């Protein structure tokens, strides 16, 4: 893990894990609908023994905000658990595992997280991972982590049953705002979309904070930039398995009919977009980042709000929503008519009947306009027997020493078919077909 990325990763992956910020419904789904490990005793992080040689001390993420929110929701929408379970299962689209080569089919969880399958080892051990443009490291849980540390997970990598395993042993640590994972590196064969990468270094997670151990996915597939060993994507390119150092995302929306979400490795898939790409050059060498000239919203009364001039923005596939500076974003949400959710920092809710009248979010980048409509930026989720509509933009505070970096998460990405062109250091946007 490149620790200089820690600040950048501040919000990365939160969507997998929820807690203070978002994806509340996701965690609810985790807790009610999917519990293969029901029998395993859950231990609080604090009581876990240090398993690495060097104990890692990090602030324990607070679960309080999440608990409060959950309680608020329960009081507002009391429903029996069985009914909920059905709703969750209906909302999580079925996942067809026979994807064609180079396409990775992605499973959509409540529009807040997309994951797909990879394998590690010989014979293959399968893992469900989140594909993360915001971080470089690929990691999965290790069999050497005691099972009670894994929450709801059940897949672990077993080096002893892989004939292609090679020891590495160097520690890795991926630290995020609200959680972390740590363990050691190993090397093995990795397959993704039918492509086989040899001698791939990856992380075996030994310790995961609750945020990760409660996640529905097993691990993370890093599509970011690494200054250390080559990422899986780098090796796909280095080992000649891809025609071009490009990957592209088509992300579906649960309430709009269309094909399953797909990550295409090595190029773009014309089945999922129309027209030409608008390209924007990257403004950083180590992230999928460009600079926004302006973020503009024209309110229904004609007032125009501008913010974010000259701010860096990262296109981040493991953040559910858009994040900008808290004070300004909170003002915007209020002006749009959203109400703050009690007991929660910067999460706002819309009346679902008003979505059609909401204005577009417009990002101006390099003279080009990237526009997303309310049907994309509002996170609408059927939960507790009713639709809930969360504002798709949340505020975040940065330390004075940090540059405020906008995060353009999955709701932004759904509005476009997006190609990430590592060779030309640019990101391309096209109109999705669905
Ligand atoms: C999965 O996809 C393949 C190829 O597109 C198709 O032939 C097969 O019928 C699908 N299976 C299911 C269960 O939908
Ligand atoms: C698997 O990993 C464990 C812990 O790192 C190590 O002790 C063991 O030797 C490894 N197994 C093989 C077959 O190398
Ligand atoms: C992987 O490692 C093995 C053993 O060290 C070596 O023979 C092989 O050439 C390597 N393959 C690649 C693609 O680097
Ligand atoms: C983007 O980068 C390419 C190659 O470095 C360059 O030719 C092009 O002019 C740049 N485009 C803009 C709009 O800066």
Coordinates of C-alpha atoms and ligand atoms in Angstrom, one line a residue:
X1 CA 0.0 0.0 0.0
X2 CA 1.3 3.3 -1.0
X3 CA 0.8 5.3 2.2
X4 CA 1.1 8.6 0.4
X5 CA -2.2 7.7 -1.1
X6 CA -3.8 7.5 2.3
X7 CA -5.3 10.9 2.2
X8 CA -6.5 10.3 -1.3
X9 CA -8.1 7.1 -0.2
X10 CA -9.8 8.8 2.6
X11 CA -13.2 8.0 1.2
X12 CA -12.4 5.2 -1.0
X13 CA -14.1 2.0 -0.2
X14 CA -16.4 3.5 2.3
X15 CA -19.2 2.4 0.1
X16 CA -18.3 -1.2 0.7
X17 CA -18.5 -0.6 4.3
X18 CA -20.9 2.1 5.1
X19 CA -20.5 3.4 8.6
X20 CA -20.4 7.1 9.0
X21 CA -21.1 8.2 5.4
X22 CA -23.2 6.2 3.1
X23 CA -24.5 3.0 1.8
X24 CA -26.7 2.6 4.8
X25 CA -29.0 0.3 2.9
X26 CA -26.1 -1.9 1.9
X27 CA -25.1 -2.6 5.4
X28 CA -28.7 -3.2 6.3
X29 CA -28.8 -5.7 3.5
X30 CA -25.6 -7.3 4.8
X31 CA -27.1 -7.7 8.2
X32 CA -30.4 -9.0 7.3
X33 CA -30.2 -10.8 4.0
X34 CA -26.9 -12.5 3.8
X35 CA -25.3 -14.3 6.8
X36 CA -23.5 -17.4 5.8
X37 CA -21.4 -17.1 9.0
X38 CA -24.2 -16.8 11.4
X39 CA -22.7 -19.2 13.9
X40 CA -19.3 -17.4 14.1
X41 CA -18.9 -15.4 17.3
X42 CA -18.3 -11.7 16.4
X43 CA -15.5 -10.0 18.4
X44 CA -15.0 -6.3 18.6
X45 CA -11.8 -5.2 16.9
X46 CA -10.3 -4.1 20.1
X47 CA -10.2 -7.6 21.5
X48 CA -8.4 -9.1 18.5
X49 CA -4.9 -10.3 19.2
X50 CA -2.2 -8.6 17.2
X51 CA -1.2 -11.0 14.5
X52 CA 1.5 -9.1 12.7
X53 CA 4.9 -8.8 14.1
X54 CA 4.5 -5.0 14.4
X55 CA 1.2 -4.2 16.0
X56 CA -0.7 -1.6 14.0
X57 CA -2.5 1.0 15.9
X58 CA -5.2 3.0 14.2
X59 CA -8.2 4.8 15.6
X60 CA -11.1 2.4 15.9
X61 CA -13.8 3.6 13.5
X62 CA -16.9 4.6 15.4
X63 CA -20.0 2.7 14.7
X64 CA -22.1 5.2 16.5
X65 CA -23.3 7.3 13.6
X66 CA -24.4 4.2 11.7
X67 CA -26.2 2.8 14.7
X68 CA -28.1 6.1 15.2
X69 CA -29.1 6.2 11.6
X70 CA -30.2 2.6 11.6
X71 CA -32.3 3.3 14.6
X72 CA -33.9 6.4 13.0
X73 CA -34.8 4.3 9.9
X74 CA -36.2 1.5 12.0
X75 CA -38.4 3.9 13.9
X76 CA -39.6 5.5 10.7
X77 CA -40.2 2.4 8.7
X78 CA -40.9 -0.5 11.0
X79 CA -41.1 -3.7 9.0
X80 CA -40.6 -7.4 9.9
X81 CA -37.2 -8.7 8.9
X82 CA -38.6 -11.4 6.6
X83 CA -40.3 -8.9 4.4
X84 CA -37.1 -6.9 4.2
X85 CA -35.1 -9.9 3.3
X86 CA -37.4 -10.5 0.3
X87 CA -37.0 -6.9 -0.8
X88 CA -33.2 -7.1 -0.6
X89 CA -33.1 -10.2 -2.6
X90 CA -35.3 -8.7 -5.3
X91 CA -33.1 -5.7 -5.5
X92 CA -29.8 -7.5 -5.8
X93 CA -29.7 -8.5 -9.5
X94 CA -28.8 -12.0 -10.4
X95 CA -25.3 -12.5 -11.4
X96 CA -24.4 -14.7 -14.5
X97 CA -20.9 -16.0 -14.0
X98 CA -20.3 -17.0 -17.6
X99 CA -19.0 -13.6 -18.8
X100 CA -17.1 -13.5 -22.1
X101 CA -13.4 -13.1 -22.1
X102 CA -12.2 -9.6 -21.2
X103 CA -15.6 -8.6 -19.8
X104 CA -16.0 -8.9 -16.1
X105 CA -19.7 -9.0 -15.2
X106 CA -20.4 -6.9 -12.2
X107 CA -23.0 -7.5 -9.5
X108 CA -24.9 -4.4 -8.4
X109 CA -25.7 -4.0 -4.7
X110 CA -28.4 -1.3 -4.3
X111 CA -26.5 1.0 -6.8
X112 CA -23.9 1.5 -4.0
X113 CA -21.4 -1.1 -4.9
X114 CA -20.4 -3.3 -7.9
X115 CA -18.3 -6.4 -7.5
X116 CA -17.1 -9.2 -9.7
X117 CA -15.3 -12.5 -9.6
X118 CA -11.6 -13.2 -9.8
X119 CA -9.7 -16.3 -8.9
X120 CA -6.3 -16.8 -7.3
X121 CA -4.2 -19.9 -7.2
X122 CA -4.0 -23.3 -8.9
X123 CA -6.6 -24.9 -8.7
X124 CA -8.5 -21.7 -8.8
X125 CA -9.9 -20.2 -5.6
X126 CA -12.8 -17.8 -6.3
X127 CA -13.3 -14.3 -4.8
X128 CA -15.9 -11.6 -5.1
X129 CA -14.1 -8.3 -5.2
X130 CA -14.9 -4.6 -5.6
X131 CA -13.1 -3.1 -8.6
X132 CA -11.6 0.1 -7.2
X133 CA -10.2 2.9 -9.4
X134 CA -9.2 4.7 -6.2
X135 CA -6.5 2.3 -4.9
X136 CA -3.8 0.1 -6.4
X137 CA -3.7 -2.9 -4.1
X138 CA -5.6 -6.2 -4.7
X139 CA -6.2 -8.1 -1.6
X140 CA -8.4 -10.9 -0.3
X141 CA -8.9 -12.4 3.1
X142 CA -6.3 -15.0 4.1
X143 CA -7.0 -18.4 5.6
X144 CA -4.5 -17.5 8.3
X145 CA -6.9 -15.0 9.7
X146 CA -9.0 -16.7 12.4
X147 CA -12.6 -17.2 11.0
X148 CA -14.2 -15.2 13.8
X149 CA -12.5 -12.2 12.5
X150 CA -14.3 -12.2 9.2
X151 CA -17.8 -11.2 10.1
X152 CA -20.0 -12.3 7.2
X153 CA -17.3 -13.5 4.8
X154 CA -16.7 -17.0 4.0
X155 CA -14.1 -17.1 1.2
X156 CA -10.4 -17.1 2.2
X157 CA -7.3 -17.6 0.2
X158 CA -5.4 -20.8 1.2
X159 CA -1.8 -20.7 0.0
X160 CA -1.3 -24.4 1.1
X161 CA -3.7 -25.6 -1.5
X162 CA -2.3 -23.7 -4.4
X163 CA 0.6 -25.2 -6.4
X164 CA 1.5 -21.8 -7.9
X165 CA 1.8 -20.0 -4.6
X166 CA 5.1 -18.2 -3.9
X167 CA 5.9 -16.6 -0.6
X168 CA 6.6 -12.9 -0.4
X169 CA 5.8 -12.1 3.1
X170 CA 6.3 -8.3 2.9
X171 CA 3.6 -6.6 5.0
X172 CA 0.9 -4.5 3.4
X173 CA -1.5 -2.1 5.0
X174 CA -4.4 -0.3 3.3
X175 CA -5.7 2.5 5.5
X176 CA -8.9 4.4 4.8
X177 CA -10.8 7.0 6.6
X178 CA -13.0 4.6 8.4
X179 CA -11.2 1.3 8.4
X180 CA -8.2 -0.6 7.3
X181 CA -6.9 -3.9 6.3
X182 CA -3.5 -5.3 6.9
X183 CA -1.6 -8.5 6.2
X184 CA 1.2 -9.7 4.0
X185 CA 1.9 -10.0 0.4
X186 CA 2.0 -13.3 -1.5
X187 CA 2.4 -14.2 -5.1
X188 CA 0.3 -16.5 -7.2
X189 CA -1.6 -16.9 -10.4
X190 CA -4.6 -14.6 -10.7
X191 CA -7.4 -14.9 -13.3
X192 CA -9.9 -12.2 -14.2
X193 CA -12.3 -12.3 -17.2
X194 CA -10.8 -15.5 -18.4
X195 CA -7.2 -14.0 -18.5
X196 CA -4.5 -15.6 -16.5
X197 CA -1.8 -13.5 -14.9
X198 CA 1.3 -15.2 -13.6
X199 CA 3.4 -14.3 -10.6
X200 CA 1.0 -11.6 -9.3
X201 CA 1.7 -10.0 -6.0
X202 CA -1.4 -9.5 -3.9
X203 CA -2.4 -8.9 -0.3
X204 CA -3.5 -11.6 2.1
X205 CA -5.5 -9.8 4.6
X206 CA -5.0 -11.0 8.2
X207 CA -6.7 -8.2 10.0
X208 CA -9.7 -6.2 8.8
X209 CA -11.5 -3.6 10.7
X210 CA -15.2 -4.2 11.1
X211 CA -15.9 -2.0 8.2
X212 CA -14.3 -4.6 5.9
X213 CA -15.1 -7.7 7.7
X214 CA -18.8 -6.9 7.5
X215 CA -18.6 -6.2 3.8
X216 CA -20.5 -8.5 1.5
X217 CA -17.5 -8.6 -0.9
X218 CA -14.4 -10.6 -0.1
X219 CA -11.7 -8.1 -1.1
X220 CA -10.6 -5.4 -3.4
X221 CA -9.2 -5.3 -6.9
X222 CA -7.1 -2.2 -7.3
X223 CA -7.3 -0.4 -10.6
X224 CA -5.3 2.6 -9.3
X225 CA -1.7 3.5 -9.8
X226 CA 1.1 1.9 -7.9
X227 CA 4.6 3.2 -7.3
X228 CA 5.7 -0.2 -5.9
X229 CA 5.0 -3.6 -7.5
X230 CA 2.9 -3.8 -10.6
X231 CA -0.9 -4.0 -10.0
X232 CA -2.9 -6.8 -11.5
X233 CA -3.9 -4.5 -14.3
X234 CA -0.2 -3.5 -15.0
X235 CA 0.6 -7.2 -15.2
X236 CA -2.3 -7.9 -17.6
X237 CA -0.6 -5.3 -19.8
X238 CA 3.0 -6.4 -19.1
X239 CA 2.2 -10.0 -19.8
X240 CA 0.7 -9.1 -23.2
X241 CA -2.8 -10.2 -22.2
X242 CA -4.6 -7.0 -23.3
X243 CA -4.6 -5.2 -26.6
X244 CA -4.4 -1.8 -24.9
X245 CA -3.8 -0.5 -21.3
X246 CA -7.4 0.6 -21.1
X247 CA -10.4 -0.5 -19.0
X248 CA -14.0 0.7 -19.1
X249 CA -17.0 0.6 -16.9
X250 CA -20.7 0.3 -17.9
X251 CA -22.7 0.5 -14.6
X252 CA -26.4 -0.2 -14.6
X253 CA -29.1 1.1 -12.4
X254 CA -31.4 -1.2 -10.6
X255 CA -34.6 0.6 -11.5
X256 CA -33.8 1.0 -15.2
X257 CA -34.0 -2.1 -17.4
X258 CA -30.8 -2.9 -19.1
X259 CA -28.0 -5.4 -19.2
X260 CA -25.8 -6.3 -16.3
X261 CA -22.9 -4.0 -15.4
X262 CA -19.6 -4.8 -17.0
X263 CA -16.0 -3.9 -16.6
X264 CA -14.2 -4.3 -19.9
X265 CA -10.4 -5.0 -19.7
X266 CA -8.2 -3.9 -22.6
X267 CA -10.5 -1.5 -24.4
X268 CA -14.2 -0.5 -24.7
X269 CA -17.2 -2.6 -25.5
X270 CA -19.4 -0.9 -28.1
X271 CA -22.4 -2.9 -26.9
X272 CA -22.7 -0.4 -24.0
X273 CA -22.2 3.0 -25.5
X274 CA -23.0 5.2 -28.5
X275 CA -21.2 8.1 -30.1
X276 CA -17.7 9.3 -29.6
X277 CA -15.7 9.7 -26.4
X278 CA -14.9 13.0 -24.9
X279 CA -11.4 12.8 -23.5
X280 CA -10.0 14.6 -20.5
X281 CA -6.3 14.4 -19.7
X282 CA -5.2 13.4 -16.2
X283 CA -3.6 16.1 -14.0
X284 CA -1.9 13.7 -11.6
X285 CA 0.5 10.8 -12.3
X286 CA -0.7 8.5 -9.5
X287 CA -4.5 8.8 -9.6
X288 CA -7.5 9.0 -12.0
X289 CA -7.7 12.7 -11.4
X290 CA -8.5 15.7 -13.5
X291 CA -9.2 19.3 -12.6
X292 CA -12.7 20.7 -12.6
X293 CA -13.0 24.3 -13.9
X294 CA -16.4 24.6 -12.2
X295 CA -19.3 22.7 -10.7
X296 CA -22.5 24.4 -11.7
X297 CA -26.1 23.9 -10.7
X298 CA -29.0 26.1 -11.9
X299 CA -31.8 26.1 -9.4
X300 CA -35.4 26.2 -10.4
X301 CA -35.7 29.8 -9.4
X302 CA -33.0 30.7 -11.9
X303 CA -30.2 31.1 -9.3
X304 CA -27.0 29.6 -10.3
X305 CA -24.6 28.0 -7.8
X306 CA -20.9 27.6 -8.7
X307 CA -18.3 25.8 -6.7
X308 CA -15.2 23.8 -6.9
X309 CA -13.3 26.0 -9.3
X310 CA -9.9 24.6 -10.0
X311 CA -10.4 21.6 -7.6
X312 CA -8.9 18.2 -8.4
X313 CA -11.5 15.5 -8.7
X314 CA -11.0 11.7 -8.7
X315 CA -13.2 9.3 -10.5
X316 CA -13.6 6.6 -7.8
X317 CA -15.5 3.4 -8.4
X318 CA -15.6 2.5 -4.7
X319 CA -17.3 5.6 -3.5
X320 CA -21.1 5.5 -3.9
X321 CA -21.7 9.2 -4.2
X322 CA -20.1 12.6 -5.1
X323 CA -18.2 14.3 -2.3
X324 CA -17.3 18.0 -2.2
X325 CA -16.5 20.6 0.4
X326 CA -19.0 20.3 3.3
X327 CA -20.1 23.9 3.8
X328 CA -20.9 24.5 0.1
X329 CA -22.4 21.1 -0.5
X330 CA -24.7 21.5 2.5
X331 CA -25.9 24.8 1.2
X332 CA -26.5 23.3 -2.2
X333 CA -28.5 20.4 -0.7
X334 CA -30.7 22.7 1.2
X335 CA -31.3 25.0 -1.8
X336 CA -32.3 21.9 -3.7
X337 CA -34.9 21.3 -1.1
X338 CA -33.3 18.2 0.5
X339 CA -33.6 17.7 4.3
X340 CA -30.7 16.7 6.4
X341 CA -31.0 13.2 7.8
X342 CA -31.2 13.4 11.6
X343 CA -28.1 12.2 13.5
X344 CA -26.0 12.2 10.4
X345 CA -23.2 14.3 9.0
X346 CA -24.0 15.8 5.6
X347 CA -26.4 13.1 4.4
X348 CA -29.6 14.7 2.9
X349 CA -32.8 13.2 1.8
X350 CA -35.2 14.2 -1.0
X351 CA -38.9 13.7 -1.2
X352 CA -38.9 11.1 -4.0
X353 CA -41.9 12.7 -5.7
X354 CA -39.8 15.8 -6.4
X355 CA -36.9 14.2 -8.3
X356 CA -38.1 15.2 -11.8
X357 CA -38.0 18.8 -10.9
X358 CA -34.3 18.7 -9.7
X359 CA -31.7 20.4 -11.9
X360 CA -28.7 18.7 -13.5
X361 CA -25.3 18.7 -11.9
X362 CA -22.8 20.2 -14.4
X363 CA -19.1 19.7 -14.2
X364 CA -17.0 21.8 -16.6
X365 CA -13.7 20.3 -17.3
X366 CA -11.3 21.6 -19.9
X367 CA -14.0 23.4 -21.7
X368 CA -16.2 20.3 -21.8
X369 CA -19.4 19.8 -19.9
X370 CA -20.1 16.6 -18.0
X371 CA -23.7 16.7 -16.9
X372 CA -25.6 14.3 -14.7
X373 CA -29.3 14.3 -14.1
X374 CA -31.2 13.7 -10.9
X375 CA -32.1 10.2 -12.1
X376 CA -28.4 9.4 -11.9
X377 CA -27.2 11.5 -8.9
X378 CA -30.0 10.7 -6.5
X379 CA -29.6 7.4 -4.8
X380 CA -33.1 5.9 -4.8
X381 CA -33.5 2.8 -2.8
X382 CA -36.6 0.7 -2.0
X383 CA -36.2 0.0 1.7
X384 CA -38.5 -0.7 4.6
X385 CA -41.4 -0.9 2.2
X386 CA -40.9 2.5 0.7
X387 CA -38.6 4.4 -1.6
X388 CA -35.9 6.4 0.0
X389 CA -34.1 9.1 -2.0
X390 CA -30.7 10.2 -0.8
X391 CA -29.0 13.2 -2.2
X392 CA -26.1 12.1 -4.3
X393 CA -23.8 14.7 -3.2
X394 CA -22.3 14.8 0.3
X395 CA -19.9 17.1 2.1
X396 CA -16.5 16.3 3.4
X397 CA -14.1 18.3 5.5
X398 CA -10.4 18.3 4.6
X399 CA -7.5 19.2 6.9
X400 CA -6.0 22.6 6.3
X401 CA -2.9 20.9 4.9
X402 CA -4.9 18.9 2.4
X403 CA -6.1 20.1 -1.0
X404 CA -9.9 19.5 -1.1
X405 CA -10.3 16.7 -3.7
X406 CA -13.7 16.0 -5.0
X407 CA -14.7 12.3 -5.3
X408 CA -16.8 11.4 -8.2
X409 CA -18.3 8.1 -7.2
X410 CA -20.6 5.5 -8.7
X411 CA -23.6 7.8 -9.2
X412 CA -21.4 10.1 -11.4
X413 CA -19.9 7.0 -13.2
X414 CA -23.4 5.6 -14.0
X415 CA -24.2 8.7 -16.1
X416 CA -21.5 7.8 -18.6
X417 CA -19.8 4.9 -20.2
X418 CA -16.2 5.7 -19.0
X419 CA -12.9 4.4 -20.3
X420 CA -9.8 4.7 -18.2
X421 CA -6.8 5.0 -20.6
X422 CA -3.7 4.4 -18.6
X423 CA -1.4 4.6 -21.7
X424 CA -2.5 8.1 -22.7
X425 CA -3.2 9.2 -19.2
X426 CA -6.8 10.3 -19.9
X427 CA -10.3 9.4 -19.1
X428 CA -13.0 9.2 -21.9
X429 CA -16.7 9.7 -21.5
X430 CA -19.3 8.4 -23.8
X431 CA -23.1 8.2 -23.7
X432 CA -24.2 4.8 -22.3
X433 CA -26.7 2.9 -24.5
X434 CA -29.0 2.0 -21.6
Ligands
LIG1 C1 -25.4 -16.7 -18.7 O1 -24.9 -16.1 -19.9 C2 -24.6 -17.1 -20.9 C3 -23.9 -16.3 -22.0 O2 -24.4 -15.1 -22.2 C4 -26.0 -17.7 -21.4 O3 -25.8 -18.6 -22.4 C5 -26.6 -18.4 -20.2 O4 -27.9 -18.9 -20.5 C6 -26.8 -17.4 -19.0 N1 -27.2 -18.2 -17.8 C7 -28.2 -17.7 -17.1 C8 -28.5 -18.6 -15.9 O5 -28.8 -16.7 -17.3
LIG2 C1 1.5 -20.6 3.6 O1 1.6 -19.5 4.4 C2 2.0 -19.8 5.8 C3 2.0 -18.5 6.5 O2 2.6 -17.5 5.8 C4 3.4 -20.4 5.8 O3 3.7 -20.7 7.1 C5 3.3 -21.7 4.9 O4 4.6 -22.2 4.8 C6 2.8 -21.4 3.5 N1 2.5 -22.7 2.8 C7 3.2 -23.1 1.9 C8 2.8 -24.4 1.2 O5 4.2 -22.5 1.5
LIG3 C1 6.7 -16.5 -13.2 O1 7.7 -17.0 -12.3 C2 8.3 -18.3 -12.8 C3 9.2 -18.8 -11.7 O2 9.9 -17.8 -11.1 C4 9.0 -18.0 -14.1 O3 9.6 -19.2 -14.6 C5 8.0 -17.4 -15.1 O4 8.7 -17.0 -16.3 C6 7.4 -16.2 -14.5 N1 6.3 -15.8 -15.5 C7 6.2 -14.5 -15.8 C8 5.1 -14.2 -16.8 O5 6.8 -13.6 -15.3
LIG4 C1 -3.9 15.9 -23.6 O1 -2.6 15.3 -23.7 C2 -2.2 15.0 -25.0 C3 -0.9 14.2 -25.0 O2 -0.1 14.5 -23.9 C4 -1.9 16.4 -25.8 O3 -1.5 16.1 -27.1 C5 -3.3 17.1 -25.8 O4 -3.1 18.4 -26.3 C6 -3.8 17.3 -24.3 N1 -5.1 17.8 -24.4 C7 -5.5 18.9 -23.7 C8 -6.8 19.4 -23.9 O5 -4.7 19.4 -22.9

